[in-house]
XYZ file of C-alpha atoms in Angstrom:
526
model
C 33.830 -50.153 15.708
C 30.652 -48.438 17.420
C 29.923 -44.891 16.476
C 31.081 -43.575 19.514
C 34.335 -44.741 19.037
C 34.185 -43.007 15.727
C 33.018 -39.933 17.428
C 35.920 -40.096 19.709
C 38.545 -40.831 17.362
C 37.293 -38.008 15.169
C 37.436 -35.121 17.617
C 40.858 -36.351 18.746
C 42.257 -36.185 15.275
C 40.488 -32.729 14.856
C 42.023 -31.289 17.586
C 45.327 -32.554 16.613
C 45.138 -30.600 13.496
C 44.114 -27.695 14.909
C 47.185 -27.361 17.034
C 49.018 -28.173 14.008
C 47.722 -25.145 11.680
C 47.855 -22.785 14.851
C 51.875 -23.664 15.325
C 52.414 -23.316 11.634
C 50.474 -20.394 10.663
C 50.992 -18.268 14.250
C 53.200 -15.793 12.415
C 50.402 -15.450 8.580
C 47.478 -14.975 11.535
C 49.422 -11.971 12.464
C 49.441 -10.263 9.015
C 45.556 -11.479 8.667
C 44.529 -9.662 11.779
C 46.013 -6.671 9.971
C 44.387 -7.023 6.856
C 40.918 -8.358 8.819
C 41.076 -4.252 9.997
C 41.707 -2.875 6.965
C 38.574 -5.096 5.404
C 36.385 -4.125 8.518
C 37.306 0.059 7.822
C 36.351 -0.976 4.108
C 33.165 -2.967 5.062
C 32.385 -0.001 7.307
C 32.822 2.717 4.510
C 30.624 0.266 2.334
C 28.194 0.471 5.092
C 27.975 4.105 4.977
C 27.603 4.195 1.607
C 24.634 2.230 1.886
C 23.115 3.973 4.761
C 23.418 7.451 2.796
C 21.266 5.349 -0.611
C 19.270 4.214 1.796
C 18.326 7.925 3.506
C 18.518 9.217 -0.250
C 14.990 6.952 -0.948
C 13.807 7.967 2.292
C 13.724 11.341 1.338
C 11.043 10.857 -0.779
C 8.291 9.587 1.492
C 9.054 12.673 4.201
C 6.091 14.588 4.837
C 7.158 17.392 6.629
C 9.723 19.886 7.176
C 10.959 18.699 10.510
C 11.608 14.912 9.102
C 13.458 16.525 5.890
C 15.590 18.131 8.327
C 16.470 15.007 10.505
C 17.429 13.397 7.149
C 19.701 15.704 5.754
C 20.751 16.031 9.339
C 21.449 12.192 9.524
C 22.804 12.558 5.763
C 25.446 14.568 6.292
C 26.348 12.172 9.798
C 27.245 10.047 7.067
C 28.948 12.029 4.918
C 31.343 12.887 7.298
C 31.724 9.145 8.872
C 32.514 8.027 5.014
C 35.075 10.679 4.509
C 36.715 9.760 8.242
C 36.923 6.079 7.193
C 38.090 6.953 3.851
C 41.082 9.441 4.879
C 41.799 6.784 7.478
C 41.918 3.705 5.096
C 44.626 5.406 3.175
C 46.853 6.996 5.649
C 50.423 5.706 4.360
C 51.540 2.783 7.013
C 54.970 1.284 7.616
C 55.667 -1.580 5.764
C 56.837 -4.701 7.567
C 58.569 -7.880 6.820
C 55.354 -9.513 5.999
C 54.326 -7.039 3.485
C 56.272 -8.680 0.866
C 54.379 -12.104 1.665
C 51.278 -10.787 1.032
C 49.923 -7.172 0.306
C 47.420 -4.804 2.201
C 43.952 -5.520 0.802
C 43.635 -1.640 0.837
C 46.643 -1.084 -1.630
C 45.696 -4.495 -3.659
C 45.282 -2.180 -7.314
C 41.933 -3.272 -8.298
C 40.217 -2.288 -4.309
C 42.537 1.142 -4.305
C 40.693 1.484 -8.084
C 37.393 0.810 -6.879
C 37.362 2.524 -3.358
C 38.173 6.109 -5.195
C 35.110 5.474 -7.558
C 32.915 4.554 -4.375
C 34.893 8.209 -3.125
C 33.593 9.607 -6.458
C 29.746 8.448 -6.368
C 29.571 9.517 -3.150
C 30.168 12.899 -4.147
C 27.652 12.782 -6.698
C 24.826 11.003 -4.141
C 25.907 14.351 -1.983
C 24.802 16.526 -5.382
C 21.690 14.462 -5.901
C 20.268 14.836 -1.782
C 20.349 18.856 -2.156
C 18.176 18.659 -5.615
C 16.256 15.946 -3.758
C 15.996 17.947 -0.511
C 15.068 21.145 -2.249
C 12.553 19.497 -4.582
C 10.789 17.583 -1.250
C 10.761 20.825 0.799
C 8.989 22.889 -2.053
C 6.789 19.876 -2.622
C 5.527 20.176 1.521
C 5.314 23.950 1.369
C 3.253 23.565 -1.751
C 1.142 20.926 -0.380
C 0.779 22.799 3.133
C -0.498 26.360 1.023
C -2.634 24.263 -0.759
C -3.949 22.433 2.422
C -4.382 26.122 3.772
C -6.278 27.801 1.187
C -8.582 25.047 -0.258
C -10.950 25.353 3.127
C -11.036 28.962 2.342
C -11.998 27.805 -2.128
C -14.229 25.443 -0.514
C -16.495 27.826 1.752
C -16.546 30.570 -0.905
C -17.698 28.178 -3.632
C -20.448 26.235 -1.433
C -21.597 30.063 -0.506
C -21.904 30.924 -3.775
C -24.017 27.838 -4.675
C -26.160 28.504 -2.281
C -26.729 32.121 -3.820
C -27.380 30.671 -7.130
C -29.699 27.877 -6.463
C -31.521 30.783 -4.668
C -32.242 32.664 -7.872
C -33.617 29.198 -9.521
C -32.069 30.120 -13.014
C -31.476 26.331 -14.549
C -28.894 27.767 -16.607
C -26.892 29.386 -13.709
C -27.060 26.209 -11.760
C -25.841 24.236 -14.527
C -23.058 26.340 -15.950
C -22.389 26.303 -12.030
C -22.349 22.794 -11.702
C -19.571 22.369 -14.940
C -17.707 24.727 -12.683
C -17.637 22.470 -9.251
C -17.150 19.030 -11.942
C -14.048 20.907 -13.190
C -12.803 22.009 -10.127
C -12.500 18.787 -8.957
C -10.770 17.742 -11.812
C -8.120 20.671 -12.000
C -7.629 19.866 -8.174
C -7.689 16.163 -7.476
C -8.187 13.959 -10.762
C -5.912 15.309 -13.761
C -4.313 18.319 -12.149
C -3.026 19.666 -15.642
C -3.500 23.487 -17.085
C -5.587 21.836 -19.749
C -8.636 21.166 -16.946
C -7.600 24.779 -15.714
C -8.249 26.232 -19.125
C -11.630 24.759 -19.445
C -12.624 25.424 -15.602
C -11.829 29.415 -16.530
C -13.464 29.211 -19.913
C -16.446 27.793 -17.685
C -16.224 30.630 -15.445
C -15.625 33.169 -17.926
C -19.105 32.194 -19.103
C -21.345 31.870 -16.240
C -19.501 35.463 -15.245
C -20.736 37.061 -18.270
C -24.421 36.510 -17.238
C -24.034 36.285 -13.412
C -21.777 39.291 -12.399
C -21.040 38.881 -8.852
C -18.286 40.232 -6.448
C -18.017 37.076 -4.730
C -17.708 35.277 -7.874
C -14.780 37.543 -8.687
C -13.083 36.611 -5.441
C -13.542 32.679 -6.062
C -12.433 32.829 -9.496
C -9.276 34.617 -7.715
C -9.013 32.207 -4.611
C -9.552 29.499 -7.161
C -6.509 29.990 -9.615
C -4.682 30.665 -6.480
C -5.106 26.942 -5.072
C -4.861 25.634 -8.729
C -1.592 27.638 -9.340
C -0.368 25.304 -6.112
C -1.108 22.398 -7.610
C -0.279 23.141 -11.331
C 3.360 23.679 -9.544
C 3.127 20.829 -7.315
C 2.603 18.608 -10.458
C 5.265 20.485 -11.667
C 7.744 19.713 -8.811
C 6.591 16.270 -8.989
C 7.690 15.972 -12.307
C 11.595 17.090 -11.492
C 11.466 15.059 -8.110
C 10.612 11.853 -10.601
C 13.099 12.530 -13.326
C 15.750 13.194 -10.300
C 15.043 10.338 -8.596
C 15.695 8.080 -11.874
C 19.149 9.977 -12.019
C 19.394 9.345 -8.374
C 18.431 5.471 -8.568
C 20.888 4.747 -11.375
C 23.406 5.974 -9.515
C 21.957 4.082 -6.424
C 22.279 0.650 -8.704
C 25.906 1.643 -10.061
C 26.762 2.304 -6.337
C 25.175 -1.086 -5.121
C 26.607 -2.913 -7.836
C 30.212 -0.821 -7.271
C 29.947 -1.887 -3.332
C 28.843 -5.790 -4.595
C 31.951 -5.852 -6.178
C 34.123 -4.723 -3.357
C 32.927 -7.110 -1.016
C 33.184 -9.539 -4.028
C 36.456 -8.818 -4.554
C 37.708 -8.220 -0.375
C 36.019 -12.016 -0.120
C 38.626 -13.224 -3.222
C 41.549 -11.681 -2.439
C 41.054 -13.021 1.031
C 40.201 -16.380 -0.393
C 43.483 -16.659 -2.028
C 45.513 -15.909 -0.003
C 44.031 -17.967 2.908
C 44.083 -20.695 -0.024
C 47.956 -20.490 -0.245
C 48.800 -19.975 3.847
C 47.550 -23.247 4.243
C 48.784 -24.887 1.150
C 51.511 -26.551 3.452
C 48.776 -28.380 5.587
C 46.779 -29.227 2.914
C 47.510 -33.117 3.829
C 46.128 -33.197 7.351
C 42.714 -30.970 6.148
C 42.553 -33.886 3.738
C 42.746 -36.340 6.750
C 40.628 -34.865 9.162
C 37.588 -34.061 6.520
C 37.578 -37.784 5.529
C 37.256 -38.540 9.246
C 34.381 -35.653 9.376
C 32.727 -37.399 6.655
C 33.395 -40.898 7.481
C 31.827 -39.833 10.705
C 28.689 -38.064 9.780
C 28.149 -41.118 7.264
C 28.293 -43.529 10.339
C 25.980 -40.768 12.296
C 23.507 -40.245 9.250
C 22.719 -44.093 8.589
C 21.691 -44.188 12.280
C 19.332 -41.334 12.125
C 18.561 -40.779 8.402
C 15.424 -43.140 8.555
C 14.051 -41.630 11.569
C 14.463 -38.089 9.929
C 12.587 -38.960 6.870
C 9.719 -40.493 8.905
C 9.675 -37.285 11.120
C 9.475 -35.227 7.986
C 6.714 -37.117 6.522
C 4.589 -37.016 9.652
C 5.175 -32.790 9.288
C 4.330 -33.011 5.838
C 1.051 -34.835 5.781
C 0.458 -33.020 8.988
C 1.035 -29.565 7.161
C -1.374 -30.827 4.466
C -4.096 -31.798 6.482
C -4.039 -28.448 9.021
C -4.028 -27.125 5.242
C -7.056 -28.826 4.235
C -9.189 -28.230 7.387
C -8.313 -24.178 7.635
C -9.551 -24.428 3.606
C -12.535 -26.193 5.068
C -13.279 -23.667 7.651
C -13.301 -20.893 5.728
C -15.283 -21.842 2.733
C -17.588 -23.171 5.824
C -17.230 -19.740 7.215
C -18.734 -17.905 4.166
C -21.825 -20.722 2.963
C -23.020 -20.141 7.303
C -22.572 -16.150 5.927
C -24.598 -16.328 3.199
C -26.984 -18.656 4.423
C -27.573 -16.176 7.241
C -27.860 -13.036 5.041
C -30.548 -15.692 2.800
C -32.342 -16.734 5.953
C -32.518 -12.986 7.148
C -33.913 -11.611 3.286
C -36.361 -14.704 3.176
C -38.191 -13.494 6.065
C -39.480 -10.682 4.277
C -40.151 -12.335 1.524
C -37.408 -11.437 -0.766
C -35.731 -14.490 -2.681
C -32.154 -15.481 -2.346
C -31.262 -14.518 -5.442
C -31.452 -10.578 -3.723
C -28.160 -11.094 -1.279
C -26.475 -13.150 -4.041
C -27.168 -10.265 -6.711
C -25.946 -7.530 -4.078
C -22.969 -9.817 -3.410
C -21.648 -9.576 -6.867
C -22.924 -5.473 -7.454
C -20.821 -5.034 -4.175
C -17.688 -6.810 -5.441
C -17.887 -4.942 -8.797
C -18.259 -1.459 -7.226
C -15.507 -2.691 -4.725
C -12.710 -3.423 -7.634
C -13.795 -0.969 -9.770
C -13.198 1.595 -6.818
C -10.101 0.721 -6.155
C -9.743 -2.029 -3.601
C -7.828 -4.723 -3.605
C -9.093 -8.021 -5.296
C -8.795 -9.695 -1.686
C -11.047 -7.191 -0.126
C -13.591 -6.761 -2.867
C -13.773 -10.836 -2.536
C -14.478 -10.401 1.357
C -16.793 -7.411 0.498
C -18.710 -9.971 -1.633
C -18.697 -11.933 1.029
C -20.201 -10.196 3.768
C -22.606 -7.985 1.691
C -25.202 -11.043 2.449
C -25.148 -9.918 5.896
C -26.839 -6.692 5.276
C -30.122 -7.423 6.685
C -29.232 -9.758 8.775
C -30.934 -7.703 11.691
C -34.247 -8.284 10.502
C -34.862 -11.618 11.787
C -35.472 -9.667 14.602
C -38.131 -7.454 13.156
C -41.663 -8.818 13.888
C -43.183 -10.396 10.488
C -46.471 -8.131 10.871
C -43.962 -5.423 10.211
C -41.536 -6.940 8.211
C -43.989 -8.144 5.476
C -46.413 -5.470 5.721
C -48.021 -4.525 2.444
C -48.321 -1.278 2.839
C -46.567 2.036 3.936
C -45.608 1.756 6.954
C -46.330 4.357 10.190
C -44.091 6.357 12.414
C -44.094 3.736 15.011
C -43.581 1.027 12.503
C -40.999 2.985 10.448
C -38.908 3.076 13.586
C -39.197 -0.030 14.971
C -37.881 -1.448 11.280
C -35.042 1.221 10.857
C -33.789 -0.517 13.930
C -32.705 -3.863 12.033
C -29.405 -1.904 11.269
C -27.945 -1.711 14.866
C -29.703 -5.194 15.440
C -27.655 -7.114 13.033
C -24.416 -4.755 14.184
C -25.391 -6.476 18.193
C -25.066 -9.858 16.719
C -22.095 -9.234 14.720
C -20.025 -6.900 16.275
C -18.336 -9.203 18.665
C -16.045 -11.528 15.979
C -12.599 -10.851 15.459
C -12.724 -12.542 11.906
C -12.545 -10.534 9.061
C -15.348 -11.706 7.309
C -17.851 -11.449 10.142
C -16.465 -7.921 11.152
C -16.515 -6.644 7.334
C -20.607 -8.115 7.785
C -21.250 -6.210 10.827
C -19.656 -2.802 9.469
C -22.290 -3.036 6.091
C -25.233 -4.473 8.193
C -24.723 -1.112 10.700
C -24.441 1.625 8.028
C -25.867 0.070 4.663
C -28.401 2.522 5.497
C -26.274 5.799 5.986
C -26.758 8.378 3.397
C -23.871 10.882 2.342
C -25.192 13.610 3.036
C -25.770 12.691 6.665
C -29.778 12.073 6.410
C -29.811 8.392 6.736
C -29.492 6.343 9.725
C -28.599 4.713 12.479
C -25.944 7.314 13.113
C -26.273 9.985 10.566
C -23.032 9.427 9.118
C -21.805 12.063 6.486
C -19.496 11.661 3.148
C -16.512 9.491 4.121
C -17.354 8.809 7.462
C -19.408 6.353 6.090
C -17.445 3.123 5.680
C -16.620 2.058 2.080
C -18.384 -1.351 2.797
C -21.394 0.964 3.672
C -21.295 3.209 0.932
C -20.960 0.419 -1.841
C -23.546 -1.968 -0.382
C -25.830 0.727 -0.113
C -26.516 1.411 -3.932
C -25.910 -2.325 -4.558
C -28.708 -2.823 -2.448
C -31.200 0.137 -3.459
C -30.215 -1.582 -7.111
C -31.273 -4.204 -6.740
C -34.569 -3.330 -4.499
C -35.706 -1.113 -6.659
C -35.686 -3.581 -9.509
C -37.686 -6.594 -7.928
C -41.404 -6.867 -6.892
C -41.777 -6.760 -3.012
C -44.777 -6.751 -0.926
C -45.251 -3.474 -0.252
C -44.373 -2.483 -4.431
C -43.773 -3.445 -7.702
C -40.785 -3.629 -9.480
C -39.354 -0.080 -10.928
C -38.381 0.511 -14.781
C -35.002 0.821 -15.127
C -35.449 4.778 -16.478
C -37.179 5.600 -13.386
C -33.944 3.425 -10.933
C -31.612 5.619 -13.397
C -33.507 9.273 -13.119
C -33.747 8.330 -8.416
C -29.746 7.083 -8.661
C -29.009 10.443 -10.663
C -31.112 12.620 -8.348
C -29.392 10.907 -5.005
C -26.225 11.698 -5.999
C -23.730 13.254 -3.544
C -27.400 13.073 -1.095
C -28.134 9.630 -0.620
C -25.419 7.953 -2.708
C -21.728 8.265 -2.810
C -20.718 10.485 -5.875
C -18.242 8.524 -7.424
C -19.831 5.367 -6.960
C -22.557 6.396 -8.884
C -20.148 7.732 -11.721
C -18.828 3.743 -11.585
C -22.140 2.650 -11.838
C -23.501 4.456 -14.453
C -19.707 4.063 -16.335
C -19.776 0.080 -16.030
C -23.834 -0.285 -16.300
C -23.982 -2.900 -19.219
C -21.820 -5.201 -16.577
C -24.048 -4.201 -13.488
C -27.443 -5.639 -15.587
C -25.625 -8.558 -16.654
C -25.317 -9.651 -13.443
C -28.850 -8.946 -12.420
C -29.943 -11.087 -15.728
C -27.469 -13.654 -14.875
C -28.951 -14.248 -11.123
C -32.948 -13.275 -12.137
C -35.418 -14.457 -9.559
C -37.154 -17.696 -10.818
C -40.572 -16.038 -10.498
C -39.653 -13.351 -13.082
C-alpha cells in the first residue's frame, strides 16, 4: 500500500471518530461550555490581577505627576473590573441535572479556597499602591524643588567664587574649594547628613574669616537644596523597603494565580479524562493510524530533512565565520589607519596603541559598559586620522608653530570627521566622534567647535587626556619628553579647564595601572 492510500484511509477513519465522540458526548459538551465560562470569568479575574502587579511596578519608574495620575487612574479601572468579575463568578446559579455529573469549576472547594485569597491579596496590593503612590508623588515634588532651586545654589556659589578669587587670599580659595568638593558630594555622590555635617563645618570656617552677606544667603539656599535631597534619600529609602513588601506579595500573588490556572487546567483534565473514558477504544484506533501514518510519511522525507538541516547548519557556521572575519578585519584597517595617520608625524605606533588601552581603562572605569569601552579602544586609533591631510612641512615642523600654521593644523580634527562621518558602523562612527572633538576642552576653549562640559562626547573627553598622556610623555619633534611630576602638576592645573573633572580624579585614583600600560607598550627607541 502507497502512502497515499495510507493518507486516505487515515483521514477517513479520523473523521469517523469524530462523528462518533460528537454523538456520544453532545449532551457533556453542553455542561463544558458552561464550565469553559466560568474558567474564562476566572482567567479574566486572574488577568486583572496581573494587570494591577503589573501597574504596581510601573509606579516606580513614573516621573511625573500627570503619569502617577494615569496609573492610579488605570489602577483603580482594575480594581473595579476584578471586583465585577469576582461578584459575578459567585452569583448563586440554578443547579441542573448535569450538576451532579460533574461540578462548577467555580464551586470545586480548593478554586472557591483560592479565588477568596486572590480576593484577599488584592485588597492588600490596593493598600500597598496608596503607600506606593504617595511615596512616588513626594519623591517628584522633591526632585522638581530640588531641580528648581539648585540653578538658583549654583549662580550664588559661582558668584561668590568669583568674589573670592578676586581678593587672592590662598586660604579663602582653598577653604572655598573644600566647600564646592563637598557640595557635590552632599548633592550628587553620597547624599547623606554625614557629607552635610562636614560641608557646614567647612562653611562655618571659611565664615569665620570671610564674613559676607552673600555667603550667609548660600549657606541658607544651600541647606535648603540639601534638606531636598537628605529627604529624597529619605523617601527613597521607604519607597525601597515598600516595594520589597510590595514584591513579596507580587510573588505570593503570581504564584497564588500559577496555581489557579494549575489547578482550572486539572480539574478540567479530569474530567475531560473520564467523558471520554467510553471512547477510549476508537482514540486508541485512530492514533495508531496517526502514527502508522506519519511513520510511512517520515521515512519518505526524514533523509531529505536532515540533509536540509545540515546545509543550514554549516551554512550558519560559515556566515558565522566570515561576519567574525569582517569585523576583526574591520578594526586591524582601524588601527592601521590611526598608525598610518600618527606615523606621518613621526610618532611611533606604539602612541595610538598606548591611547587605545588609556581610553578603554578611563572608559570602564567611568562607567561604560565593557562592550563600549572595547569599541572605545577601538576607535581611539582614529584620533588623528585627519592629519594625513596636513602638509608634512607643517606636520613635522620642529619648532613652534605660527598663526597661519597653528590653524591650518587645528584643522586635522574636522578633516578626519569628513572622512569618517559618513559610516553607519559603529566602530567607524565611534572613530569619527573622537577624531572631531579629541581636541575640545571643558571649559569650552578648545576646538573645532568650542564644546563645553558634557557637550563634549564621552569618547572625546576620555581620548583627550589619554592622548595629552601619552604626548606629553614621549619625545616628538618639536619637544622632549616631560617628567612625569611636571604631566601630573599640567593634568592637576587643567582640571575642570581643559580636562574633564572626574576623569582626572580616575586617573590620578588608578595611576599605578595607567603607567603600567605605558611601560608595557614603551616605544623601542626609549
Amino acid at each position: 500500500m502507497n502512502i497515499k492510500k495510507v493518507v486516505k484511509i487515515s483521514f477517513i477513519l479520523i473523521v469517523l471518530s469524530i462523528i462518533t465522540i460528537f454523538s456520544i458526548n453532545s449532551i457533556i459538551l453542553v455542561k463544558l461550555n458552561e464550565n469553559q465560562s466560568s474558567k474564562k470569568q476566572i482567567s479574566n479575574l486572574v488577568l486583572t490581577q496581573e494587570n494591577m502587579n503589573l501597574l504596581v511596578e510601573d509606579i516606580i519608574n513614573s516621573n511625573s505627576i500627570e503619569q502617577l495620575n494615569e496609573i492610579k487612574k488605570e489602577f483603580h479601572t482594575n480594581e473595579i473590573a476584578f471586583e465585577k468579575i469576582l461578584s459575578e463568578i459567585f452569583i448563586e446559579d440554578k443547579d441542573d441535572t448535569l450538576d451532579f455529573f460533574i461540578q462548577d469549576i467555580h464551586k470545586h472547594p480548593i478554586i472557591s479556597k483560592h479565588l477568596q485569597l486572590l480576593s484577599k491579596s488584592e485588597k492588600k496590593i490596593e493598600e500597598k499602591f496608596d503607600m506606593i503612590f504617595n511615596l512616588q508623588k513626594r519623591k517628584i515634588e522633591l526632585n522638581k524643588l530640588f531641580k528648581i532651586n539648585y540653578p538658583n545654589e549654583s549662580k550664588i556659589r559661582k558668584n561668590i567664587e568669583k568674589e573670592i578669587l578676586k581678593t587672592k587670599n590662598v586660604q579663602f580659595i582653598q577653604q572655598f574649594s573644600d566647600i564646592k568638593y563637598y557640595s557635590k558630594e552632599v548633592l550628587f555622590q553620597h547624599k547623606n547628613s554625614k557629607y552635610l555635617h562636614i560641608w557646614l563645618e567647612k562653611a562655618k570656617l571659611l565664615k569665620q574669616n570671610y564674613n559676607n552677606e552673600k555667603f550667609e544667603e548660600y549657606i541658607k539656599v544651600f541647606n535648603k537644596v540639601a534638606n531636598y535631597i537628605l529627604k529624597l534619600e529619605e523617601v527613597k529609602r521607604k519607597e525601597i523597603e515598600t516595594q520589597s513588601k510590595i514584591d513579596n506579595i507580587i510573588k505570593s500573588n503570581k504564584k497564588l494565580n500559577t496555581t489557579i490556572e494549575n489547578e482550572i487546567e486539572t480539574l478540567s483534565s479530569n474530567f475531560i479524562k473520564s467523558a471520554y473514558s467510553l471512547i477510549i477504544s476508537l482514540l486508541v484506533f485512530t492514533i495508531i493510524f496517526i502514527i502508522y501514518l506519519a511513520f510511512k510519511v517520515n521515512k519518505n522525507v526524514s533523509l531529505s530533512f536532515d540533509e536540509i538541516e545540515e546545509k543550514v547548519e554549516n551554512g550558519l557556521k560559515t556566515i558565522k565565520k566570515l561576519n567574525n572575519e569582517i569585523e576583526n578585519t574591520q578594526k586591524e584597517v582601524v588601527f592601521t589607519m590611526g598608525a598610518i595617520g600618527e606615523s606621518r608625524s613621526k610618532e611611533t605606533g606604539n602612541h595610538v596603541k598606548r591611547v587605545a588601552e588609556y581610553s578603554k581603562l578611563l572608559a570602564l572605569y567611568y562607567g561604560l559598559s565593557k562592550e563600549e569601552a572595547e569599541l572605545l579602544k577601538q576607535a581611539s586609533p582614529m584620533h588623528d586620522i585627519g592629519k594625513v591631510a596636513i602638509p608634512d612641512s607643517i606636520l613635522n615642523k620642529p619648532g613652534r608653530f605660527d598663526d597661519k600654521e597653528r590653524e591650518i593644523m587645528n584643522t586635522h580634527a574636522q578633516l578626519g570627521y569628513e572622512m569618517l562621518k559618513h559610516s553607519n558602523r559603529p566602530l567607524l562612527k565611534a572613530a569619527a566622534i573622537v577624531s572631531l572633538e579629541h581636541h575640545e576642552k571643558w571649559d569650552g576653549t578648545g576646538y573645532p567647535k568650542g564644546l563645553k562640559g558634557e557637550e563634549i562626547h564621552i569618547y572625546g573627553r576620555i581620548t583627550a587626556i589619554a592622548d595629552v598622556f601619552d604626548a606629553l610623555g614621549s619625545d616628538r619633534c618639536y619637544k622632549k619628553a616631560w617628567e612625569d611630576e611636571k604631566i601630573f602638576k599640567l593634568f592637576k592645573e587643567e582640571k575642570a579647564k581643559h580636562f574633564d573633572p572626574k576623569l582626572v580624579d580616575i586617573f590620578f585614583e588608578k595611576l599605578n595601572e595607567f603607567l603600567e600600560i605605558r611601560n608595557k607598550f614603551k616605544d623601542t627607541e626609549e
